[in-house]
CSV table of C-alpha atoms in Angstrom, one decimal:
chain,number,residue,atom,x,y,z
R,57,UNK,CA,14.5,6.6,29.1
R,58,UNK,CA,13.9,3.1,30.6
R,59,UNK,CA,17.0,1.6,33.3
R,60,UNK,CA,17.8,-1.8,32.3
R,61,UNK,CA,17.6,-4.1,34.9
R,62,UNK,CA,19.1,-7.0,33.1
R,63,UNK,CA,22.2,-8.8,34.0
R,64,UNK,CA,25.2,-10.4,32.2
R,65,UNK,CA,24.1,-13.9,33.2
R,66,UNK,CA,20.7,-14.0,31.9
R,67,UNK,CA,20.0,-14.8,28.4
R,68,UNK,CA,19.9,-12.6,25.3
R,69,UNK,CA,16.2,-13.5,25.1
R,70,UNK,CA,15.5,-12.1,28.7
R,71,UNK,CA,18.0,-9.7,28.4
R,72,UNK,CA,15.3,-8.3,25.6
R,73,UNK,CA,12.6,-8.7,27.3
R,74,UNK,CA,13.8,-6.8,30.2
R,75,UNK,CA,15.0,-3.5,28.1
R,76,UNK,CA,11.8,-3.7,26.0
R,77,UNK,CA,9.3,-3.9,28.9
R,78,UNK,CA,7.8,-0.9,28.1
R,79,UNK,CA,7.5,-1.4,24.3
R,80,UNK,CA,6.3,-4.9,25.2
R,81,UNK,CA,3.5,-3.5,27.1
R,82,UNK,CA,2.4,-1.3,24.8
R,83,UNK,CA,2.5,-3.5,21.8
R,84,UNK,CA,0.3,-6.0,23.7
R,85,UNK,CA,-2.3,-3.7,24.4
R,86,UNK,CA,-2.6,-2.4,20.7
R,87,UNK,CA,-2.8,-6.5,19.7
R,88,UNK,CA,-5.9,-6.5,22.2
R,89,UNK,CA,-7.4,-3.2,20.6
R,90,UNK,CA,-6.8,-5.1,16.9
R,91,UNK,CA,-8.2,-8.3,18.1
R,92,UNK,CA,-11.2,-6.6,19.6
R,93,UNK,CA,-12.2,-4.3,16.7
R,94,UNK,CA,-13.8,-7.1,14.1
R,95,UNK,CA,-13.8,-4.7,11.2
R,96,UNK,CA,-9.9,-4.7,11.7
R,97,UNK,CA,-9.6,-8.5,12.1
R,98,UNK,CA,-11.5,-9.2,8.5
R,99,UNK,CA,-9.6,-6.1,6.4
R,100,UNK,CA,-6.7,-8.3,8.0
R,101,UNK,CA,-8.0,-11.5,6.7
R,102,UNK,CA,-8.9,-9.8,3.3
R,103,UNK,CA,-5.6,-8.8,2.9
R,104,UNK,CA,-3.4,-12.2,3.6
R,105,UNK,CA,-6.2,-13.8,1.3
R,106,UNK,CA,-5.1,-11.2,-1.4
R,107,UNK,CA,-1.5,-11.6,-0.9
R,108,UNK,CA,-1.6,-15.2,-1.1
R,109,UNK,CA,-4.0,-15.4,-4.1
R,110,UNK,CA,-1.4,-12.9,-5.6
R,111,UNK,CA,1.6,-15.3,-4.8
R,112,UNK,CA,0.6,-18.3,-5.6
R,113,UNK,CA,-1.7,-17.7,-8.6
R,114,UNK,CA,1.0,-18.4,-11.2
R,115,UNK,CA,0.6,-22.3,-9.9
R,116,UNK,CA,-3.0,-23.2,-10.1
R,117,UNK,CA,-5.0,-20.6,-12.9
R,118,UNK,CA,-7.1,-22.8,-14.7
R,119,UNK,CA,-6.7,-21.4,-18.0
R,120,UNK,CA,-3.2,-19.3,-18.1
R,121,UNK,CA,-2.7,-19.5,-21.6
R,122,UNK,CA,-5.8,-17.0,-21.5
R,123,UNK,CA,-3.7,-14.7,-19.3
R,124,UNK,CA,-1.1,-14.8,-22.4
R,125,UNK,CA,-3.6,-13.6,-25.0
R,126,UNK,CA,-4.9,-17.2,-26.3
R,127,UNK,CA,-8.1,-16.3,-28.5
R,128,UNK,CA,-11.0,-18.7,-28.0
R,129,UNK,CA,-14.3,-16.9,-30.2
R,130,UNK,CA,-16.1,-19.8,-30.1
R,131,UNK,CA,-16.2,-19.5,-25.9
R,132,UNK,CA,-16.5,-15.7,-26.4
R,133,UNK,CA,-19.0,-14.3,-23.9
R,134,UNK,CA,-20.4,-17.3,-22.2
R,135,UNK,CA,-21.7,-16.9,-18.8
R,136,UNK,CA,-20.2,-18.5,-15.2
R,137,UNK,CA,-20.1,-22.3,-15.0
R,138,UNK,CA,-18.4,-24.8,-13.5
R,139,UNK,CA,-15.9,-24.4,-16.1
R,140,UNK,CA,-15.4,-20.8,-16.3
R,141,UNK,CA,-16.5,-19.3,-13.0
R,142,UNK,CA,-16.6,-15.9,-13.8
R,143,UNK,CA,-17.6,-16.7,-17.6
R,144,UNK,CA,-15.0,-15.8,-20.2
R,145,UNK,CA,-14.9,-12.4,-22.0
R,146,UNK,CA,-15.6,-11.2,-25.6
R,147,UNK,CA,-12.1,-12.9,-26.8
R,148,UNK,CA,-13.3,-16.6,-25.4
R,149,UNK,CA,-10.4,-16.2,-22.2
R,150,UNK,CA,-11.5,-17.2,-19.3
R,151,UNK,CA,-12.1,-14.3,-16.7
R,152,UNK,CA,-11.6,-16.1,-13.7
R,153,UNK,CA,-8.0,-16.7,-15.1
R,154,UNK,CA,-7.8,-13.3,-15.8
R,155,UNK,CA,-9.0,-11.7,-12.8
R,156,UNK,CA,-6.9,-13.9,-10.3
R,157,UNK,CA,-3.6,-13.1,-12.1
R,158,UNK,CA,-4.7,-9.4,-12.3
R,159,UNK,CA,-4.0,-9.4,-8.4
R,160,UNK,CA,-0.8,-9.9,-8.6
R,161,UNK,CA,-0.3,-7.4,-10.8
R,162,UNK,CA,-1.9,-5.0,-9.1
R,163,UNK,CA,0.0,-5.7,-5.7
R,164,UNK,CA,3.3,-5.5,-8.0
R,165,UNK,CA,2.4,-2.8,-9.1
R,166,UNK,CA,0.9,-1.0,-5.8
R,167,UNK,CA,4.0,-2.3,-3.7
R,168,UNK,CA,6.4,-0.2,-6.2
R,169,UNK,CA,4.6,2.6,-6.2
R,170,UNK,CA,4.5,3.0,-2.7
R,171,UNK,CA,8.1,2.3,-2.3
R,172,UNK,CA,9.1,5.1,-4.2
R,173,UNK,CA,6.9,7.2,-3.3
R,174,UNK,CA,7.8,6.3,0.4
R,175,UNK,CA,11.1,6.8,-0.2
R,176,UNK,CA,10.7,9.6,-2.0
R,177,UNK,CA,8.8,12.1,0.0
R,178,UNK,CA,10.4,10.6,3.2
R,179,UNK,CA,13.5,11.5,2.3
R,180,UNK,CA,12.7,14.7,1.5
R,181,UNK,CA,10.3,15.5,4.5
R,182,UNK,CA,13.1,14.6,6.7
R,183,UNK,CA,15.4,17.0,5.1
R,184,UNK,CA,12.9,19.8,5.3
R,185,UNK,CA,11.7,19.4,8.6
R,186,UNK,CA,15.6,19.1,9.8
R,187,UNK,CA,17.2,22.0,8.6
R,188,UNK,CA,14.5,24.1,7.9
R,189,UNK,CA,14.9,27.6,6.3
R,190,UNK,CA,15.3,27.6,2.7
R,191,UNK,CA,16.0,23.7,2.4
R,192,UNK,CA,11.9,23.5,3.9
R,193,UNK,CA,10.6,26.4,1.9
R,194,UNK,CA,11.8,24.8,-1.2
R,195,UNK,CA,10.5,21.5,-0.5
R,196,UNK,CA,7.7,22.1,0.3
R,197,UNK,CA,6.5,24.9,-1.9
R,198,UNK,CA,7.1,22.1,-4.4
R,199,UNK,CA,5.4,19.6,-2.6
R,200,UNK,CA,2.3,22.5,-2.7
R,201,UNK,CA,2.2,22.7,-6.1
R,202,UNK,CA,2.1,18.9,-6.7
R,203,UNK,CA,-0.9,18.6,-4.1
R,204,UNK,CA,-2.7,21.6,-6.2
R,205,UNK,CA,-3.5,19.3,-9.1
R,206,UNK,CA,-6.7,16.7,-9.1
R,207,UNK,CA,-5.7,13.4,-7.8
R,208,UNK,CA,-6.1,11.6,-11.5
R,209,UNK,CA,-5.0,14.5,-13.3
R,210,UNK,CA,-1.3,14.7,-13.1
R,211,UNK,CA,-0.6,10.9,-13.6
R,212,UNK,CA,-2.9,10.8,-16.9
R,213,UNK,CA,-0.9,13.8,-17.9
R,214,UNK,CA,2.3,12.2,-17.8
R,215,UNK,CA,1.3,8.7,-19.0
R,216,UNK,CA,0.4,10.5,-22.0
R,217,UNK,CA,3.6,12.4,-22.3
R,218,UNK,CA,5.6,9.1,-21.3
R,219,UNK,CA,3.2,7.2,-23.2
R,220,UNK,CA,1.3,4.2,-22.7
R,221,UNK,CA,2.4,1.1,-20.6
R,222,UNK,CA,2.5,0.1,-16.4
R,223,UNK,CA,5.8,0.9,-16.5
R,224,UNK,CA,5.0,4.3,-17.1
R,225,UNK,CA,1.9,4.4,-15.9
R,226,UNK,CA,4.2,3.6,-12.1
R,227,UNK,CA,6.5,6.4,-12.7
R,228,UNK,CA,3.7,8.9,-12.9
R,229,UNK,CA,1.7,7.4,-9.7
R,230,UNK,CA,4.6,7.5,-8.1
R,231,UNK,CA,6.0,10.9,-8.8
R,232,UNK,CA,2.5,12.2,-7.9
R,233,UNK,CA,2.3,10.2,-4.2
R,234,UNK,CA,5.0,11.4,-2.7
R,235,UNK,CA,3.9,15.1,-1.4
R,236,UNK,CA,1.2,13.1,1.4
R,237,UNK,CA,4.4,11.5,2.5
R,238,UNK,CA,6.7,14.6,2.1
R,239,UNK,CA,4.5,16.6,4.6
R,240,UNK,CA,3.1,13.9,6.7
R,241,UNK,CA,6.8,13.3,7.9
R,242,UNK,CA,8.0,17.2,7.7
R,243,UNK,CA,5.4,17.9,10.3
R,244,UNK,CA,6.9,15.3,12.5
R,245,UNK,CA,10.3,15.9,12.0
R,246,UNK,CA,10.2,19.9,12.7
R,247,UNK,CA,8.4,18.2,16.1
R,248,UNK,CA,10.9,15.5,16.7
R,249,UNK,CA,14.0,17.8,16.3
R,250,UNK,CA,13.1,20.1,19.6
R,251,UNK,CA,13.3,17.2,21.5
R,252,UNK,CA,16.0,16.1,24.1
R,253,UNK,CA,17.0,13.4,22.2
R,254,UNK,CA,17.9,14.9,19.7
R,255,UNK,CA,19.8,17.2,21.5
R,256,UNK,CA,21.2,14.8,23.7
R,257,UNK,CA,22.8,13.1,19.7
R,258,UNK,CA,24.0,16.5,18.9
R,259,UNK,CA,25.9,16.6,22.4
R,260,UNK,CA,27.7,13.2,22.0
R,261,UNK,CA,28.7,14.5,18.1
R,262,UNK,CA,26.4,12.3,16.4
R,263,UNK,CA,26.1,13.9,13.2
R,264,UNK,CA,23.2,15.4,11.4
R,265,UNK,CA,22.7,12.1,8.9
R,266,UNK,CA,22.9,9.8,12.1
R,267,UNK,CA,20.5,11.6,13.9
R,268,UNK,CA,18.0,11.9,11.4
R,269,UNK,CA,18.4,7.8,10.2
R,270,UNK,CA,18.6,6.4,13.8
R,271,UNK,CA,17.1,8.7,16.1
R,272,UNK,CA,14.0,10.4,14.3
R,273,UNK,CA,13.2,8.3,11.4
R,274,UNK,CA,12.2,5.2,13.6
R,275,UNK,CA,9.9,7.5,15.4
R,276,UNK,CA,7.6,8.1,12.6
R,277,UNK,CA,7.7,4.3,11.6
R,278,UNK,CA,4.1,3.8,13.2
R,279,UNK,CA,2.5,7.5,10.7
R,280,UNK,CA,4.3,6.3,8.0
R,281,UNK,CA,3.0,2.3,7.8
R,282,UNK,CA,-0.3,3.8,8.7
R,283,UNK,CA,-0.6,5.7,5.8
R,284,UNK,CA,1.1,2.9,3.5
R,285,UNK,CA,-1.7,0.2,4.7
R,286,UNK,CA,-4.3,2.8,3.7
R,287,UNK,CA,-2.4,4.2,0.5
R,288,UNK,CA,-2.1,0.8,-1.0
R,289,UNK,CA,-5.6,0.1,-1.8
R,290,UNK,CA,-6.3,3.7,-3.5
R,291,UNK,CA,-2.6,3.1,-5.6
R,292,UNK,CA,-4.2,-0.2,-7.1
R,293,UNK,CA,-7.8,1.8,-7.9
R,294,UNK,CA,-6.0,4.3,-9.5
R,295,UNK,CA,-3.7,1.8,-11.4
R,296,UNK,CA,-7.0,0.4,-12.2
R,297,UNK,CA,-8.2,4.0,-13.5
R,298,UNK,CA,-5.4,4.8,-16.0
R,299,UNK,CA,-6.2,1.4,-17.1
R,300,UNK,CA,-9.9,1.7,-17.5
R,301,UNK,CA,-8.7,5.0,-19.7
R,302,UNK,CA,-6.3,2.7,-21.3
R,303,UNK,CA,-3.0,4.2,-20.6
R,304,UNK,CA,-2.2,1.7,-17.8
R,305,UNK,CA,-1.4,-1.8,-18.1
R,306,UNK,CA,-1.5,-2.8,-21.8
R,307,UNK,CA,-3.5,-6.1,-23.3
R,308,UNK,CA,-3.1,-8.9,-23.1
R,309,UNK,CA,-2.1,-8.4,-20.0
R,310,UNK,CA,-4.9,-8.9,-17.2
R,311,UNK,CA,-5.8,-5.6,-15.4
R,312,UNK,CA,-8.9,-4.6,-13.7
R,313,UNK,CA,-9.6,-1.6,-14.6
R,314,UNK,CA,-8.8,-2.5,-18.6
R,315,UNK,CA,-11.3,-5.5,-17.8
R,316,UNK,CA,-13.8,-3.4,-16.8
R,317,UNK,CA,-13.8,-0.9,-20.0
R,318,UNK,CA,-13.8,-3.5,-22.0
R,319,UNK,CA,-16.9,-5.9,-19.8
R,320,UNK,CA,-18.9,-2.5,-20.1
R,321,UNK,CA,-19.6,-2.7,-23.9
R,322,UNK,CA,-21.7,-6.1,-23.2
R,323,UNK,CA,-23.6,-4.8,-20.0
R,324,UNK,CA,-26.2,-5.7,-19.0
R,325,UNK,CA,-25.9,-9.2,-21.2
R,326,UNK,CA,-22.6,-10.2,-20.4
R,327,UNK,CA,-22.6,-8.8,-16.6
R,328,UNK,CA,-20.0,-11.1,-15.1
R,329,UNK,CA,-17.3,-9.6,-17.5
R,330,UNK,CA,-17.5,-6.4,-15.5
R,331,UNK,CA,-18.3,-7.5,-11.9
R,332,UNK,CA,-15.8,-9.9,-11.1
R,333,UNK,CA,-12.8,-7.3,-11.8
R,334,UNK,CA,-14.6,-4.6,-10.0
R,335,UNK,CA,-15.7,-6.9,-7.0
R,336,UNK,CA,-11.8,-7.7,-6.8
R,337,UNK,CA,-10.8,-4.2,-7.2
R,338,UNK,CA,-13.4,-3.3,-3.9
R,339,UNK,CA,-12.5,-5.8,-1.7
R,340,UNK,CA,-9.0,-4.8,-1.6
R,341,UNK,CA,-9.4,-1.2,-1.3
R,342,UNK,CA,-12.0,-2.1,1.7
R,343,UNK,CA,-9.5,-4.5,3.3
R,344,UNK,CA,-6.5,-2.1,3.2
R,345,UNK,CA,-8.7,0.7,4.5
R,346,UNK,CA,-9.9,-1.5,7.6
R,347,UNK,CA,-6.4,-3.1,7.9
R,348,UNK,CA,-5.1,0.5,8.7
R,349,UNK,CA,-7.2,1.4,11.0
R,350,UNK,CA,-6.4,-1.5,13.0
R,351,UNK,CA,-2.9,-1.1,12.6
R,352,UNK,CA,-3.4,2.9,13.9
R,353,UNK,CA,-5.0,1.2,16.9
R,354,UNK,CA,-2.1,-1.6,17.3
R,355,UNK,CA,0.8,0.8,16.9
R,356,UNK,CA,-0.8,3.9,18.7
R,357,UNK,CA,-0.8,3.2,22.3
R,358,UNK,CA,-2.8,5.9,23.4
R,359,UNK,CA,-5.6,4.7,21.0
R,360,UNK,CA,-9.0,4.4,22.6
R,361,UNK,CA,-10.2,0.6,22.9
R,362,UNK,CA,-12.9,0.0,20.4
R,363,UNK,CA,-15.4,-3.1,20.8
């Protein structure tokens, strides 16, 4: 535990500064891993793109009556122009419109999913790795059986048992995410409770809800955004799967995966009605993959420098 060294008289700024040395220190020298490794720096860059395309695209689609479900046959399949960059589809709707409103839903989408799931298998990792005996055997036999079925399976199971829609098709991605979480964070907790913090909480009468919200919990902030940074992109490619199947995100509207089961009756003719969406869909899987390795690197101080 670091001494403060600050005084009464200096600033709340300083004051900071002083207690937080150490964190300080650390922090900086994972922003200089980050900045170093260039791989991190452009899934970084891929990613703020993203978000802002997602955020703003509402404002400046060039066609978003086509995102509504406007039918335009006499446009149907023409190819990219300086009208229609990425052509329009076998409706006459442009795909550009299409694809860039798509993002948005599928960070929507991906950010709900991952909160639940977060919150979710969090909260029950903590309780299992905390009181352990038959609260953890519970737990995480459960969690065991979720993680024995195939990634895709379970969620196209219940989306046809819900039935059809995103709404749906986010309950069963989320109900199937969680374990990853559940154990990731049991693992640390069953760690984190020998230590003498902990004990030092239970000394003072802190009791068991406190010490797991303010004294373990931020601990495992660094694992747990780690995982989230990489989780995102594979929860939008598998939003994008139960809609290529076509019990995600319903027409009309705009999802990459629908887009590209319905661009792959016209290939190789009518290529750009398949490529744009899946280009999309692979850049953001590739820049939250890179972004969380740099962000292990930035939050992990005892990361190895990496040119």
């Amino acid at each position: 535990m670091t001494t403060s060294t600050a005084t009464p008289t200096q600033s709340w700024w300083t004051r900071w500064r002083i207690d937080h040395a150490s964190q300080i220190h650390d922090f900086r020298r994972g922003l200089y891993r980050f900045t170093r490794n260039r791989l991190s720096v452009i899934g970084l860059s891929i990613v703020i793109i993203l978000l802002i395309i997602a955020v703003t695209a509402p404002l400046w689609v060039p066609f978003p009556d086509d995102v509504t479900g406007r039918l335009n046959i006499a446009e149907k399949l023409k190819g990219p122009s300086a009208t229609h960059l990425f052509g329009t589809d076998d409706y006459g709707r442009d795909v550009f419109s299409r694809t860039i409103m798509a993002t948005r839903t599928s960070f929507e989408v991906g950010l709900i999913i991952l909160a639940v799931a977060i919150t979710i298998g969090v909260t029950l990792g903590a309780l299992a790795g905390y009181y352990g005996g038959w609260v953890n055997q519970v737990i995480m036999r459960v969690c065991d059986i979720m993680l024995t079925f195939p990634g895709i399976f379970l969620p196209l199971a219940l989306t046809a048992a819900l039935g059809r829609g995103v709404t749906n098709a986010m309950l069963a991605l989320s109900i199937t995410w969680w374990p990853g979480y559940c154990r990731l964070v049991e693992a640390q907790v069953l760690k984190a409770r020998e230590e003498d913090f902990v004990a030092g909480a239970r000394a003072i009468g802190a009791s068991h809800r406190r010490i797991i919200a303010r004294h373990i919990l931020p601990n495992l902030l660094t694992a747990i955004i780690v995982k989230a940074s990489m989780d995102f992109g594979f929860a939008v490619l598998n939003l994008a799967a139960l809609g290529f199947i076509g019990v995600g995100v319903q027409p009309p509207q705009p999802d990459w995966g629908s887009m590209i089961a319905q661009g792959r009756r016209f290939i190789p003719a009518s290529w750009w009605y398949s490529t744009f969406p899946g280009l999309f869909m692979f850049i953001t899987v590739l820049g939250f993959n890179l972004l969380g390795d740099g962000l292990r690197d930035l939050l992990d101080p005892n990361a190895t420098i990496r040119d």
